[in-house]
XYZ file of C-alpha atoms in Angstrom:
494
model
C 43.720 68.794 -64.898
C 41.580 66.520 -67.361
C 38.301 64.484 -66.765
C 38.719 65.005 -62.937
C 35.694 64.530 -60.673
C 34.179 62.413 -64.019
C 32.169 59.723 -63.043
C 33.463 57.696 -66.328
C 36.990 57.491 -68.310
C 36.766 59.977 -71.182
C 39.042 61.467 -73.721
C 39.926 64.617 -72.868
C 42.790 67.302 -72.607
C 43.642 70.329 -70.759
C 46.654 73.058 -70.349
C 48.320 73.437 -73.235
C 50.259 76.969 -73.920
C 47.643 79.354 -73.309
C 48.457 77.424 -69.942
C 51.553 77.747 -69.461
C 51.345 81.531 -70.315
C 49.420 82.134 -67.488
C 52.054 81.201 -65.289
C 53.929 84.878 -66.138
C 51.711 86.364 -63.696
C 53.295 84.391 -60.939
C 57.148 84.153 -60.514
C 56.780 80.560 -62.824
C 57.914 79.744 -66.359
C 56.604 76.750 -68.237
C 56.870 75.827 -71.926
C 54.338 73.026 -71.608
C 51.722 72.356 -68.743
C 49.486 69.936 -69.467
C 47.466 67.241 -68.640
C 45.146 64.571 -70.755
C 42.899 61.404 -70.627
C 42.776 58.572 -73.167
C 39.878 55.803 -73.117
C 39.425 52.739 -75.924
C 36.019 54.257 -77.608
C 32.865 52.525 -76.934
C 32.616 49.438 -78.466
C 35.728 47.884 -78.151
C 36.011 44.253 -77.560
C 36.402 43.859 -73.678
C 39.652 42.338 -73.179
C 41.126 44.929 -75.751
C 39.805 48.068 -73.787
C 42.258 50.545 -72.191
C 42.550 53.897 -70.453
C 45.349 56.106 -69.516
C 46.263 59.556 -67.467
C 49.029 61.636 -67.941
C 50.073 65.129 -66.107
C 52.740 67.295 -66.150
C 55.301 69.875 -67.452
C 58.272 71.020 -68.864
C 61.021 73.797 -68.753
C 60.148 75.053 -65.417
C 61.370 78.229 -64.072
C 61.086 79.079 -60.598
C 62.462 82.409 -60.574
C 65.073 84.145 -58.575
C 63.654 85.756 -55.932
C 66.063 88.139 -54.093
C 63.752 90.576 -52.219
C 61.303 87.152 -51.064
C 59.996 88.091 -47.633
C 62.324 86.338 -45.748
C 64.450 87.555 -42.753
C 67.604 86.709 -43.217
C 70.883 87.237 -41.017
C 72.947 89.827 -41.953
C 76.548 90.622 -40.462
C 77.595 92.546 -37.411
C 79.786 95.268 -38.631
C 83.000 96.439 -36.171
C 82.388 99.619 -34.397
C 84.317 102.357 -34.754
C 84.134 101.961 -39.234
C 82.153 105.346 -39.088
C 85.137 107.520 -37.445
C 88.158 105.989 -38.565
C 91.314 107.958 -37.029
C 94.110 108.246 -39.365
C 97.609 110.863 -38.026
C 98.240 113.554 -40.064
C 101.649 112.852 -40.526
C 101.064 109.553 -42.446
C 99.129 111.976 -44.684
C 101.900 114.251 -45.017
C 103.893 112.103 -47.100
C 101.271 112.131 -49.487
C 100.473 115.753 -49.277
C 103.247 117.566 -48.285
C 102.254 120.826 -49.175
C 98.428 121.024 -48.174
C 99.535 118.166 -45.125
C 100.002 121.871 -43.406
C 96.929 123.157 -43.250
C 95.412 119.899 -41.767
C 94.889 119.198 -37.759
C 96.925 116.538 -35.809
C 94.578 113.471 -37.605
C 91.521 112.970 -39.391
C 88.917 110.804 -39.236
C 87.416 108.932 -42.047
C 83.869 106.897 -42.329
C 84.105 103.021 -43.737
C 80.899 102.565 -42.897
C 79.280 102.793 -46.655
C 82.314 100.759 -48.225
C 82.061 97.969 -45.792
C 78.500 97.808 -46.889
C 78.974 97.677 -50.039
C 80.372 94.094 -49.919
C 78.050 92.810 -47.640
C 74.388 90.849 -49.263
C 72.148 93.048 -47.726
C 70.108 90.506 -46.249
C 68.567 88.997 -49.219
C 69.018 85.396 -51.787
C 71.628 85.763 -54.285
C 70.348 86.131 -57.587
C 69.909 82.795 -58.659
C 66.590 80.348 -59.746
C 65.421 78.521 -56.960
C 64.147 75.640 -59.206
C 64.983 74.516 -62.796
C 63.265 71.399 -64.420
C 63.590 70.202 -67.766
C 60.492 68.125 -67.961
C 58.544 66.142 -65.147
C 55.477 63.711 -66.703
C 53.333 61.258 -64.614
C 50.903 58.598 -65.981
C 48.434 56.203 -64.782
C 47.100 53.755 -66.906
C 45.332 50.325 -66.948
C 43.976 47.516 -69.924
C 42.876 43.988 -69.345
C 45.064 41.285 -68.875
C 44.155 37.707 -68.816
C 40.626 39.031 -68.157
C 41.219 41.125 -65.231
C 41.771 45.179 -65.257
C 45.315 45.622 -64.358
C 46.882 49.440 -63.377
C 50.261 50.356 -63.687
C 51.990 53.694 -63.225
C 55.365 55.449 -64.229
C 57.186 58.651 -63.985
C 59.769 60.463 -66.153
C 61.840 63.447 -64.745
C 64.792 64.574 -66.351
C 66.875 67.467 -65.737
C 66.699 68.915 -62.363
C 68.321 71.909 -60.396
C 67.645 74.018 -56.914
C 69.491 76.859 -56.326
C 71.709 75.924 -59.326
C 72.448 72.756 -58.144
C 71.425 69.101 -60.073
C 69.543 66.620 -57.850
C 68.929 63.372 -58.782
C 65.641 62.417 -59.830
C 65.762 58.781 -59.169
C 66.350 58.501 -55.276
C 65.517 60.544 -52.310
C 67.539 63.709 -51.484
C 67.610 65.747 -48.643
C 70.507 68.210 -48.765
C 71.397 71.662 -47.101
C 72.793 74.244 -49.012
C 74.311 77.474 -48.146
C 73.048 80.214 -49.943
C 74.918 82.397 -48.471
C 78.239 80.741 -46.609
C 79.740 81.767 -43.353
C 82.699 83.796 -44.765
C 85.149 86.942 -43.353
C 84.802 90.050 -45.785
C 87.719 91.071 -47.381
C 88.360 94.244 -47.003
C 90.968 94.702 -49.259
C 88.168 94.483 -52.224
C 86.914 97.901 -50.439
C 85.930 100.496 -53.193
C 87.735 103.376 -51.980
C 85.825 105.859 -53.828
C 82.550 104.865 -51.134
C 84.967 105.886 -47.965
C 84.023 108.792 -46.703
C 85.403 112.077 -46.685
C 87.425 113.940 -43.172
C 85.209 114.617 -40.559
C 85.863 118.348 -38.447
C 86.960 119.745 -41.358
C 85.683 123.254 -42.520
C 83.126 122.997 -45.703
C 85.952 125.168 -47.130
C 88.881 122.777 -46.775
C 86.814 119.772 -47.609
C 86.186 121.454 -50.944
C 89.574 122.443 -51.315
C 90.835 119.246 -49.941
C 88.074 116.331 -51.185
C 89.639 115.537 -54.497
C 93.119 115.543 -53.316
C 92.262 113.341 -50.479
C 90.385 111.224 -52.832
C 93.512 110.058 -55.020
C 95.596 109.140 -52.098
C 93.312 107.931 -49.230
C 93.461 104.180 -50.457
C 97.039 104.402 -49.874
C 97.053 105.898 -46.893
C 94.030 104.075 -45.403
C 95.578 100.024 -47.041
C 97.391 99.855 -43.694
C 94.575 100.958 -41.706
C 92.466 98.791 -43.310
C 94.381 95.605 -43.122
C 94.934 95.860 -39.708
C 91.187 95.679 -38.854
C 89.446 92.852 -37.436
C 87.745 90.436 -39.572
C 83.323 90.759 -40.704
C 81.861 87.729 -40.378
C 78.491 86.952 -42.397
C 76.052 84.457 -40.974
C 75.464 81.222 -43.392
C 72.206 81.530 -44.869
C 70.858 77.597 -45.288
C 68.534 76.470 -47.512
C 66.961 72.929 -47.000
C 66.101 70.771 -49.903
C 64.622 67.516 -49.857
C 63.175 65.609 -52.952
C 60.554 62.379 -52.236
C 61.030 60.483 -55.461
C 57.481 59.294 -57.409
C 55.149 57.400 -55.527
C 52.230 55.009 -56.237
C 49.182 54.566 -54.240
C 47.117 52.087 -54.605
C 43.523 52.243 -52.551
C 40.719 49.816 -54.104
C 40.515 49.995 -57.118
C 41.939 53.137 -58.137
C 45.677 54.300 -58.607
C 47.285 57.847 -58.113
C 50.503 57.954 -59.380
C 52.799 61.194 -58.357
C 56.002 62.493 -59.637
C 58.847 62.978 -57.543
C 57.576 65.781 -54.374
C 60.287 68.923 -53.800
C 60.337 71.242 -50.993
C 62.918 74.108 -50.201
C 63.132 76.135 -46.959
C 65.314 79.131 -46.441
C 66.173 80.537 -42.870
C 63.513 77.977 -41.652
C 60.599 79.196 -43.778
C 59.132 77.241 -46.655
C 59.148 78.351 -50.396
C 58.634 75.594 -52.192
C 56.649 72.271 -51.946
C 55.377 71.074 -55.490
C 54.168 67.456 -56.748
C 55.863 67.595 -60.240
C 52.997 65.837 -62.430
C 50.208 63.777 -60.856
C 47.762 60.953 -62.811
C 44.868 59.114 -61.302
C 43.090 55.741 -63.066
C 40.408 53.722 -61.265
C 38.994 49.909 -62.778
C 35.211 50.032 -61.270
C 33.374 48.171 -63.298
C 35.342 47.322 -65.886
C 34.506 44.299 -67.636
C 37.746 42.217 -69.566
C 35.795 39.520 -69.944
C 37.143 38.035 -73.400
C 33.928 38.060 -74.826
C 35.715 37.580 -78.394
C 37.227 34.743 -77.811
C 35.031 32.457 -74.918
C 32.655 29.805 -75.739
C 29.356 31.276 -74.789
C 25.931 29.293 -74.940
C 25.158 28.832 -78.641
C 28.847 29.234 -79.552
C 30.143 26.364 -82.621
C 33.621 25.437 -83.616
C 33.076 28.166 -86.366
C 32.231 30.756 -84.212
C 35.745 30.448 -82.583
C 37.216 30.365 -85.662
C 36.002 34.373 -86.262
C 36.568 35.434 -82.903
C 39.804 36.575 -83.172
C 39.598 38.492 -86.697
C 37.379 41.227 -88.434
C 37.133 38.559 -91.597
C 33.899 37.231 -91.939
C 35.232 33.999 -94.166
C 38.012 32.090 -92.746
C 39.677 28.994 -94.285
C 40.571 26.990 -90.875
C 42.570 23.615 -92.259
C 43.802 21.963 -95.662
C 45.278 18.442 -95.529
C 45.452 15.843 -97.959
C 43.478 12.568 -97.715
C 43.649 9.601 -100.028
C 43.773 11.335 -103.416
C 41.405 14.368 -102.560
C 42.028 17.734 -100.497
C 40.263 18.088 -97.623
C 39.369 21.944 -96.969
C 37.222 23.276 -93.579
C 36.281 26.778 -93.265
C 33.996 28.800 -91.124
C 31.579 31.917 -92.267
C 29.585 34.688 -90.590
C 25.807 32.686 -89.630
C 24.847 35.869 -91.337
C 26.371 33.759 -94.739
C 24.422 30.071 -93.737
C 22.917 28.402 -97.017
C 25.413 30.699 -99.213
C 27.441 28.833 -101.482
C 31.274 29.227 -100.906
C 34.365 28.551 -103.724
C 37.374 27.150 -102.992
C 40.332 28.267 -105.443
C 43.483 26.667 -106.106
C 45.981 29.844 -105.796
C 48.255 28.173 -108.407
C 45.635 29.085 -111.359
C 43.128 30.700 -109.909
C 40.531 28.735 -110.942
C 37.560 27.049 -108.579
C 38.325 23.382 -107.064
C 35.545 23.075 -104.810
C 32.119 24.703 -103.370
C 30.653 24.706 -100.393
C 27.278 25.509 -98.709
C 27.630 27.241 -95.318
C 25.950 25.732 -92.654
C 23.873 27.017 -90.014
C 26.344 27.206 -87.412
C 28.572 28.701 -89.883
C 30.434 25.687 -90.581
C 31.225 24.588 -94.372
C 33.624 21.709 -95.759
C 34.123 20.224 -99.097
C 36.842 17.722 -100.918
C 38.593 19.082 -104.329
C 41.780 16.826 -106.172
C 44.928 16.916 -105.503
C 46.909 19.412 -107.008
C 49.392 18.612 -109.883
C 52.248 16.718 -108.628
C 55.351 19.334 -109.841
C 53.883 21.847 -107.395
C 51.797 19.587 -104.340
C 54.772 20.423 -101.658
C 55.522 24.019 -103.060
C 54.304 26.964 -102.083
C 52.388 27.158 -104.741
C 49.752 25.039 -103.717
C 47.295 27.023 -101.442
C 43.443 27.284 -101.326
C 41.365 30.583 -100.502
C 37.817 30.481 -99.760
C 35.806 32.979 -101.934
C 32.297 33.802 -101.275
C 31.366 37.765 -102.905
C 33.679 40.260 -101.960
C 34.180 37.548 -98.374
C 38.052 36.174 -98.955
C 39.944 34.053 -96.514
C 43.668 33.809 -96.377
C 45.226 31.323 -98.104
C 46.452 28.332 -96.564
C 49.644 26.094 -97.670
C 48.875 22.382 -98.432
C 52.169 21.023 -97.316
C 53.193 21.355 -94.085
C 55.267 20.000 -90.998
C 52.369 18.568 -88.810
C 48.575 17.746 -89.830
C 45.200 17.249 -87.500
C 43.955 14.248 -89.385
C 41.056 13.636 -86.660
C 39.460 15.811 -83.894
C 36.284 14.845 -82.245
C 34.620 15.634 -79.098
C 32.498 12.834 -77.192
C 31.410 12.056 -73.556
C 33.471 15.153 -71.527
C 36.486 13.927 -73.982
C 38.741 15.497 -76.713
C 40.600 12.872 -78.943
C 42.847 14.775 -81.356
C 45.234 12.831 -83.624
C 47.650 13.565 -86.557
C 50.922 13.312 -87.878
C 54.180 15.092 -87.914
C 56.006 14.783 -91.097
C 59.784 12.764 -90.701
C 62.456 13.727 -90.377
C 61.705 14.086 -86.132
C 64.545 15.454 -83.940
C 66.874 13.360 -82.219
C 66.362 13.429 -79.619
C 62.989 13.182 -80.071
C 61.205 16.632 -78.611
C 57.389 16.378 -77.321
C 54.476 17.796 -78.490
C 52.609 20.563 -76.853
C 48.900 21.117 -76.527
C 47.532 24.258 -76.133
C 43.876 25.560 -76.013
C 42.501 28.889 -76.991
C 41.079 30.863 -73.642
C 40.940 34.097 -75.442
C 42.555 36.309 -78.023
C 45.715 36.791 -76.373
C 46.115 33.921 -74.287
C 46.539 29.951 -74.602
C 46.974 27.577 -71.857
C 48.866 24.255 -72.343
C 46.629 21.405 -72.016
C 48.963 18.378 -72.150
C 52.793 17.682 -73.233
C 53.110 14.552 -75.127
C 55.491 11.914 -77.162
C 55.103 11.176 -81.059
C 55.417 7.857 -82.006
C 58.982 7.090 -84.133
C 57.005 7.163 -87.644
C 55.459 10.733 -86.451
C 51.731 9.473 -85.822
C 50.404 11.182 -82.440
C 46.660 10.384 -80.699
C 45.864 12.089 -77.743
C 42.750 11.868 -75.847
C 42.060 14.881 -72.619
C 39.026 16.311 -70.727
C 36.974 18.714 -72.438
C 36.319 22.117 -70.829
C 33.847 22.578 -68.592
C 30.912 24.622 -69.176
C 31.860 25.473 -72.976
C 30.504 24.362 -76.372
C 33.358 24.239 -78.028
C 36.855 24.617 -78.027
C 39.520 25.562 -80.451
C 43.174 23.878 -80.205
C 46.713 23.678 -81.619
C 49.568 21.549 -81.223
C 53.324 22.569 -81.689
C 56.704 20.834 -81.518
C 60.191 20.617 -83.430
C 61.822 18.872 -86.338
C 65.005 18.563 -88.430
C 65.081 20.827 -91.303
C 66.193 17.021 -93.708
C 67.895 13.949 -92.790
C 71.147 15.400 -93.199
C 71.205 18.282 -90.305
C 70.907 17.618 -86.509
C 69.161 21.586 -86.295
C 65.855 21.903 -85.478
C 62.732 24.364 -85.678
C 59.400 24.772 -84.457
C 56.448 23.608 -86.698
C 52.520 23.157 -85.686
C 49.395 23.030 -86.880
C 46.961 25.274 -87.779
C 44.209 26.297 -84.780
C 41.281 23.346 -85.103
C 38.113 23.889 -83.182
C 35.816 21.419 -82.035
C 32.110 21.097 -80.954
C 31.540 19.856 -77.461
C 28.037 19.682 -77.050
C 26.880 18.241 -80.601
């Protein structure tokens, strides 16, 4: 086991072959036995923190285990197999010479041949359990702010008494170890049949190895004429639960699949193969990252969701300027920012951060040849601080977003050609790193303009937004694909 009893998750481990070693002393082979606990180190943003369990082996032997302590029927023999009677005549044919010195008929002892073919009361030798690997884990991360648990099993490669179960579904199955069968006595070794009985030590001397070579002849007739041995079936009982989940509260226990054997009635095995346990007590998934908080600007938003400290949030072209927004760490405010043309490198614009981390600033329009190429992107500098670079010319442009009086009035343009038929716009606003809910679906106009006006969030300072929707690749093909605009944010409260 790992981190069991712990009052906190923790990364720990346990088992491992010095482990499974330890099994030798017991009538159990294991090439892996294991178990270990995993937990997002301290620090991690909220709604990225996880934990998981895991528990189990592999290559499990339970061994054969022929002399277990377990009665077990054995078979009534006939009577009479210890003083078989056999004429001397019939014996004369086969020893003509010393037939004469023998009485009217011998008698001859089965008893220890018989025997010989029967089990002897104990399990055939044969494993009583073979597994090729059996793993359990519980685990749990956050999920549109909540701590969710899940749990899963694997178990491959499973045999009792030599037979495969599945390991999917629930078996219960009786199996005869030993089946209810007649002996066949003409497998008896006749080298275990026992010498005449009443004869002299002197004759049996003289007589034993003669007797020897010929008595399975002789006694084939006898033998086949006897009535059958019946052996008792032995049963064993196997019945596999497959894996459960259990769910109390707030904590999970997941279990692989449970197997239990009996034989004659008594039990011999009843194992849980692999076992994890995760609990979400107070866990917090709150996406602190990503929410508005008190004292939280449009800027603030626009670093939530990145380790950069400088982030270039929109280029568009207006009149016959570029317009560039960007957002800094506060920790930058009153530091001067450049903003560089990617097609030469060179410096366009600066900026001064402001206090809420916000800068802007206007730079020309880039040469003509390359204004709707690739070419044309912008990357704020500031020190060893770089933001991506952002593509001028693109699909659909925020030309206005302003917050006023509990409203949001966004409004833009998506570039022609539009799909026919004309496909809405979607809305969508940031609720955290991972998640965005739509806010409104709306209709461009036919020349591509769009202005839509919706309820700011409650409770929030500001709010970050995108809009998406689809156009035709030219004027010539009916195919569309999806286009949008880069995430804006927006202050609410000022």
């Amino acid at each position: 086991t790992a981190n069991r009893g712990a009052t906190a998750c923790a990364t720990k481990a346990a088992g491992g072959a010095a482990a499974a070693q330890a099994l030798a002393a017991l009538p159990l082979n294991a090439s892996v036995l294991g178990a270990s606990t995993f937990v997002t180190p301290t620090g991690t943003a909220n709604e990225k923190q996880a934990a998981l369990a895991q528990g189990g082996l592999a290559d499990l032997t339970i061994k054969a285990l022929p002399t277990l302590p377990i009665t077990l029927p054995t078979a009534s023999l006939p009577t009479g197999l210890a003083n078989v009677s056999i004429p001397t005549p019939a014996l004369l044919k086969a020893l003509p010479v010393v037939g004469l010195l023998l009485p009217n008929s011998l008698s001859f002892d089965l008893t220890t041949a018989v025997n010989a073919l029967l089990p002897n009361g104990q399990l055939p030798n044969v494993n009583l359990v073979e597994l090729k690997t059996a793993m359990a884990y519980a685990g749990a991360n956050c999920q549109a702010g909540k701590a969710m648990p899940f749990g899963l099993t694997q178990v491959a490669g499973l045999k009792v008494l030599g037979q495969e179960l599945p390991t999917d579904q629930a078996a219960n199955q009786v199996l005869n170890l030993i089946d209810t069968a007649n002996i066949d006595l003409t497998q008896l070794d006749v080298t275990k049949i026992g010498l005449p009985l009443g004869l002299s030590p002197l004759l049996n001397g003289l007589l034993g190895p003669l007797l020897s070579t010929v008595q399975g002849a002789v006694l084939a007739p006898l033998i086949a004429a006897l009535p059958p041995i019946s052996i008792p079936a032995t049963i064993a009982n196997v019945k596999l639960t497959p894996s459960s989940q259990t769910v109390t509260g707030n904590r999970l226990v997941q279990q692989g699949p449970r197997l239990q054997v009996s034989i004659a009635g008594q039990s011999v095995v009843d194992v849980v193969l692999g076992e994890a346990t995760v609990g979400t007590a107070g866990v917090d998934c709150t996406p602190v990252a990503a929410a508005a908080v008190p004292g939280t600007s449009a800027a603030d938003l626009a670093l939530a969701c990145t380790t950069r400290r400088l982030v270039l949030v929109d280029v568009l072209a207006q009149g016959s300027g570029v317009k560039l927004l960007g957002a800094a760490d506060r920790s930058l405010a009153g530091k001067t920012v450049s903003l560089r043309l990617a097609a030469t490198g060179k410096t366009v614009a600066t900026a001064k951060v402001a206090k809420d981390g916000s800068f802007s600033a206007f730079a020309p329009l880039p040469p003509k040849a390359i204004r709707a190429t690739n070419a044309a992107r912008y990357q704020a500098v500031l020190g060893k601080e770089k933001s991506l670079d952002l593509k001028l010319a693109r699909r659909m442009i925020v030309s206005k977003l302003t917050a006023s009086g509990g409203k949001v009035t966004i409004a833009g343009r998506v570039v022609l050609p539009l799909s026919k038929p004309l496909s809405s716009i979607t809305l969508t606003r940031r609720v955290s790193c991972q998640k965005n809910e739509v806010v409104r679906r709306f209709k461009p106009k036919a020349n591509g303009t769009f202005s839509v006006t919706v309820a700011a969030p409650a409770g929030e300072d500001a709010a970050v937004y995108r809009l998406t929707t689809r156009v035709r690749t030219n004027t010539r093909s009916a195919t569309t694909s999806p286009t949008f605009t880069l995430p804006r944010g927006v202050n609410l409260t000022r």
